[in-house]
Coordinates of C-alpha atoms in Angstrom, one line a residue:
M1 CA -53.1 -82.9 -27.1
T2 CA -53.7 -85.3 -30.0
E3 CA -57.5 -85.8 -29.4
F4 CA -57.8 -82.0 -29.2
A5 CA -55.8 -82.0 -32.9
F6 CA -58.1 -84.3 -34.6
V7 CA -61.5 -82.5 -33.5
L8 CA -60.1 -79.0 -33.8
P9 CA -61.1 -78.8 -37.5
L10 CA -64.9 -80.4 -36.7
L11 CA -65.3 -77.7 -33.9
L12 CA -63.9 -75.1 -36.6
L13 CA -66.4 -76.5 -39.0
L14 CA -69.1 -76.5 -36.4
G15 CA -68.3 -72.9 -35.3
L16 CA -68.2 -71.2 -39.1
A17 CA -71.6 -73.0 -39.6
G18 CA -73.5 -71.7 -36.8
I19 CA -72.1 -68.5 -37.6
E20 CA -73.1 -68.4 -41.1
T21 CA -76.8 -69.7 -39.6
A22 CA -77.1 -66.4 -38.1
N23 CA -75.6 -64.0 -40.4
Y24 CA -78.5 -65.7 -42.6
A25 CA -80.9 -65.2 -40.1
I26 CA -80.2 -62.0 -40.0
A27 CA -80.5 -61.1 -43.7
H28 CA -84.1 -62.7 -43.5
L29 CA -84.8 -60.5 -40.4
R30 CA -83.6 -57.4 -42.6
I31 CA -85.0 -58.3 -45.7
S32 CA -88.3 -58.6 -43.4
Q33 CA -87.9 -55.5 -42.4
I34 CA -87.0 -53.2 -45.4
A35 CA -90.5 -54.9 -47.1
M36 CA -92.6 -53.7 -44.3
A37 CA -91.4 -50.5 -43.3
T38 CA -90.9 -49.3 -46.9
A39 CA -94.5 -50.8 -47.5
D40 CA -96.0 -49.1 -44.0
N41 CA -94.0 -45.5 -44.9
A42 CA -95.5 -45.2 -48.5
A43 CA -99.0 -46.0 -47.1
R44 CA -98.5 -43.3 -44.3
V45 CA -97.8 -40.2 -47.0
R46 CA -100.8 -38.0 -46.9
D47 CA -102.9 -36.6 -49.6
S48 CA -100.8 -37.2 -52.0
I49 CA -97.2 -38.8 -53.2
D50 CA -94.1 -37.3 -55.2
E51 CA -90.9 -38.8 -56.5
Y52 CA -89.2 -37.0 -53.6
D53 CA -91.6 -39.1 -51.3
I54 CA -90.7 -42.2 -53.0
N55 CA -86.5 -41.3 -52.7
E56 CA -86.7 -40.1 -49.1
L57 CA -88.4 -43.9 -48.4
F58 CA -85.6 -46.0 -50.1
I59 CA -83.1 -44.0 -48.4
G60 CA -85.1 -45.0 -45.4
A61 CA -84.7 -48.9 -46.8
K62 CA -80.9 -48.5 -47.8
L63 CA -79.9 -47.5 -44.2
V64 CA -82.0 -50.7 -42.9
G65 CA -80.2 -53.2 -45.2
Q66 CA -76.6 -51.5 -45.1
S67 CA -75.1 -53.9 -42.9
I68 CA -75.9 -56.6 -45.5
D69 CA -74.9 -54.5 -48.4
F70 CA -78.5 -54.6 -49.6
A71 CA -78.4 -51.5 -52.0
D72 CA -75.7 -53.5 -54.1
H73 CA -77.1 -57.2 -53.6
G74 CA -81.1 -56.1 -53.8
R75 CA -83.9 -54.6 -55.3
I76 CA -87.5 -53.0 -53.9
I77 CA -90.1 -53.1 -56.4
L78 CA -93.0 -50.7 -54.6
S79 CA -96.4 -50.6 -56.3
S80 CA -99.8 -48.6 -56.1
V81 CA -102.8 -51.2 -56.4
E82 CA -105.6 -49.4 -56.6
P83 CA -109.7 -50.5 -58.1
R84 CA -110.1 -50.5 -61.5
T85 CA -112.7 -47.5 -62.3
V86 CA -113.3 -48.8 -66.2
A87 CA -115.1 -51.6 -66.8
P88 CA -115.5 -54.5 -65.9
T89 CA -114.4 -53.5 -62.2
M90 CA -115.7 -56.4 -60.9
T91 CA -115.0 -60.5 -60.7
N92 CA -117.0 -62.9 -59.0
G93 CA -118.2 -59.8 -56.5
K94 CA -114.4 -58.6 -55.7
P95 CA -113.4 -55.3 -57.1
N96 CA -110.8 -55.7 -59.5
Q97 CA -107.3 -54.2 -59.2
W98 CA -104.7 -52.4 -61.7
I99 CA -101.4 -51.3 -60.7
R100 CA -101.2 -47.8 -61.6
W101 CA -97.2 -46.6 -60.7
Q102 CA -94.2 -48.9 -59.9
R103 CA -90.9 -47.3 -58.2
C104 CA -87.8 -49.5 -57.5
F105 CA -84.4 -49.1 -55.9
G106 CA -81.3 -51.0 -55.7
M107 CA -78.7 -52.8 -58.0
K108 CA -80.1 -56.2 -58.6
Q109 CA -81.8 -57.2 -61.9
A110 CA -84.9 -58.3 -61.0
A111 CA -88.7 -57.7 -62.8
S112 CA -91.6 -57.5 -60.1
S113 CA -93.3 -60.6 -59.7
F114 CA -96.6 -59.7 -59.5
G115 CA -97.2 -57.5 -62.6
A116 CA -96.6 -54.2 -63.3
P117 CA -98.0 -50.8 -65.1
R118 CA -98.6 -50.9 -69.0
T119 CA -99.4 -48.6 -72.1
K120 CA -103.0 -49.2 -73.9
G121 CA -100.4 -51.0 -75.9
G122 CA -99.5 -53.7 -73.3
T123 CA -96.0 -52.1 -73.4
I124 CA -94.0 -52.5 -69.5
I125 CA -93.7 -48.5 -68.3
T126 CA -90.3 -48.1 -66.7
N127 CA -89.8 -45.1 -67.4
G128 CA -91.8 -43.6 -64.9
S129 CA -94.3 -42.4 -67.4
E130 CA -97.2 -43.4 -65.7
A131 CA -99.0 -40.1 -65.1
D132 CA -98.6 -38.9 -68.6
S133 CA -101.1 -37.5 -70.4
D134 CA -100.5 -39.0 -73.9
A135 CA -102.7 -42.2 -73.0
T136 CA -99.9 -43.7 -75.5
K137 CA -97.2 -43.8 -72.5
S138 CA -99.2 -43.5 -69.2
S139 CA -100.7 -46.6 -67.4
D140 CA -104.2 -48.3 -68.6
Q141 CA -106.2 -49.9 -66.1
A142 CA -107.4 -52.9 -68.6
K143 CA -104.0 -53.5 -69.2
S144 CA -102.1 -53.1 -65.7
L145 CA -103.6 -56.1 -64.0
P146 CA -101.8 -57.9 -61.4
E147 CA -100.4 -61.2 -61.8
A148 CA -99.2 -64.3 -60.0
N149 CA -96.7 -66.7 -61.8
G150 CA -97.7 -64.8 -65.3
T151 CA -101.2 -65.8 -64.4
P152 CA -103.3 -62.5 -64.4
T153 CA -105.3 -62.3 -61.0
P154 CA -107.5 -59.4 -61.7
T155 CA -108.8 -58.9 -57.9
G156 CA -105.9 -59.1 -55.7
I157 CA -102.0 -59.2 -56.3
G158 CA -99.3 -61.2 -54.1
P159 CA -98.7 -65.1 -54.3
A160 CA -101.5 -67.2 -55.5
N161 CA -102.5 -68.1 -52.3
N162 CA -102.2 -64.9 -50.3
Q163 CA -103.7 -62.2 -52.3
I164 CA -104.7 -58.8 -50.8
G165 CA -106.9 -56.1 -53.0
A166 CA -107.4 -51.9 -52.6
S167 CA -111.2 -51.2 -51.2
P168 CA -112.8 -48.9 -53.2
G169 CA -111.8 -45.2 -52.7
T170 CA -108.2 -46.0 -51.5
A171 CA -105.3 -47.8 -53.0
L172 CA -102.7 -50.5 -51.1
M173 CA -98.6 -49.9 -51.1
F174 CA -97.2 -53.5 -51.8
V175 CA -93.5 -53.9 -52.2
E176 CA -91.3 -56.8 -53.1
V177 CA -87.9 -57.0 -51.6
V178 CA -85.2 -59.5 -53.6
Y179 CA -82.0 -60.1 -51.9
D180 CA -79.1 -62.2 -53.1
Y181 CA -77.6 -63.5 -49.7
Q182 CA -74.1 -62.8 -48.9
P183 CA -72.6 -65.7 -47.0
L184 CA -69.6 -64.9 -44.5
V185 CA -68.2 -67.7 -45.3
P186 CA -66.4 -68.8 -49.0
N187 CA -68.2 -71.5 -50.8
S188 CA -70.6 -71.6 -47.7
I189 CA -73.7 -74.2 -48.2
L190 CA -76.0 -71.2 -48.0
K191 CA -74.6 -69.2 -50.9
D192 CA -76.2 -68.7 -54.3
R193 CA -79.5 -68.1 -52.1
T194 CA -82.0 -65.8 -52.8
I195 CA -84.5 -63.9 -50.0
R196 CA -87.8 -62.9 -50.4
Y197 CA -90.6 -60.7 -49.1
T198 CA -93.8 -59.1 -49.7
S199 CA -95.6 -56.7 -47.7
A200 CA -98.9 -54.7 -47.9
F201 CA -100.3 -51.8 -46.1
N202 CA -103.8 -49.6 -47.4
V203 CA -103.0 -45.9 -47.9
R204 CA -104.4 -43.4 -45.1
Q205 CA -105.6 -40.3 -45.7
R206 CA -104.8 -39.9 -49.3
S207 CA -107.1 -39.1 -51.9
D208 CA -104.8 -38.4 -54.8
Q209 CA -102.8 -41.3 -56.2
V210 CA -101.2 -40.1 -59.1
M211 CA -97.6 -40.1 -58.9
K212 CA -96.5 -35.9 -58.8
T213 CA -92.4 -35.1 -60.0
G214 CA -92.2 -32.9 -56.5
G215 CA -89.4 -30.7 -58.1
I216 CA -86.9 -34.3 -58.9
A217 CA -85.1 -34.5 -62.1
A218 CA -86.5 -37.4 -64.2
G219 CA -82.5 -38.7 -64.0
Q220 CA -82.8 -38.8 -59.9
R221 CA -86.4 -40.5 -60.3
S222 CA -86.4 -44.3 -58.8
T223 CA -88.2 -45.4 -61.7
C224 CA -87.3 -49.3 -62.4
N225 CA -85.5 -48.7 -65.2
R226 CA -82.6 -47.4 -63.3
Y227 CA -79.9 -49.7 -60.7
Y228 CA -78.2 -47.4 -58.8
S229 CA -77.0 -47.4 -54.6

C-alpha cells in the first residue's frame, strides 16, 4: 500500500497528461474540419453569393466547433481571391490575384495574415463595403493584394511556401481559422497555444463573384468589424 501511495500521484499525472494531449489533438482536428468545410461550402454556392449564404456557412462552422467552444475563442476569415482584370495582370507569366471581399466569424480578435480588401486609398475594408458603387469605399484591385508576413504576394495567397491562385474567369475561397486552445487542466503545458489552419477551394459554377446583400440587414452581416458568437 505504501508503494502504491507513492506511485499514485505519478499515475494521476500521466493520466491527466494523456487526457490533455487527446483533447489537444481533437481541437486540431476540429479546427482543420472547420477550415476545410467552410472553404468547400463557400465554393459550392452557385451562380452568385450573398450575405445570407455567408451567415449559413458560419452557422455550420459554429456547430462543428461547438465541443471546443470555438465561437467564443476562435475566428474564421473567409476571403474571395480572384485574378486581376486591371493591369498589371501578370507577374512572371502567372496571373496576379486580388482579394475582392472578406467575411469573418468568431469572438477572437484576429486579422488576416494573408491580406485584406482595401480601398483605392489603401484603407483595409472591414465594414462590408467592398461592392459599394463609390470607388473610395469599394475594394480596389491594385491595393487589395494577397500577402505573407507583411510582404505582397501578387500571384498567390497562403503561406510563403504553399501558395495558390485562382484561374482566369473564376475565384478561390480561401479560409483562415485561428483558435486559442482551451486546456482541460489548469496550468497545462499546452495552455496559451494558438491553433491555425488554412484551406482553399475553387468556386464551382459561379460566374458572379460580387457579394450581394441577400436581404440581410447591415448589422447582421458577417463583416470583419463584427465579433460575435
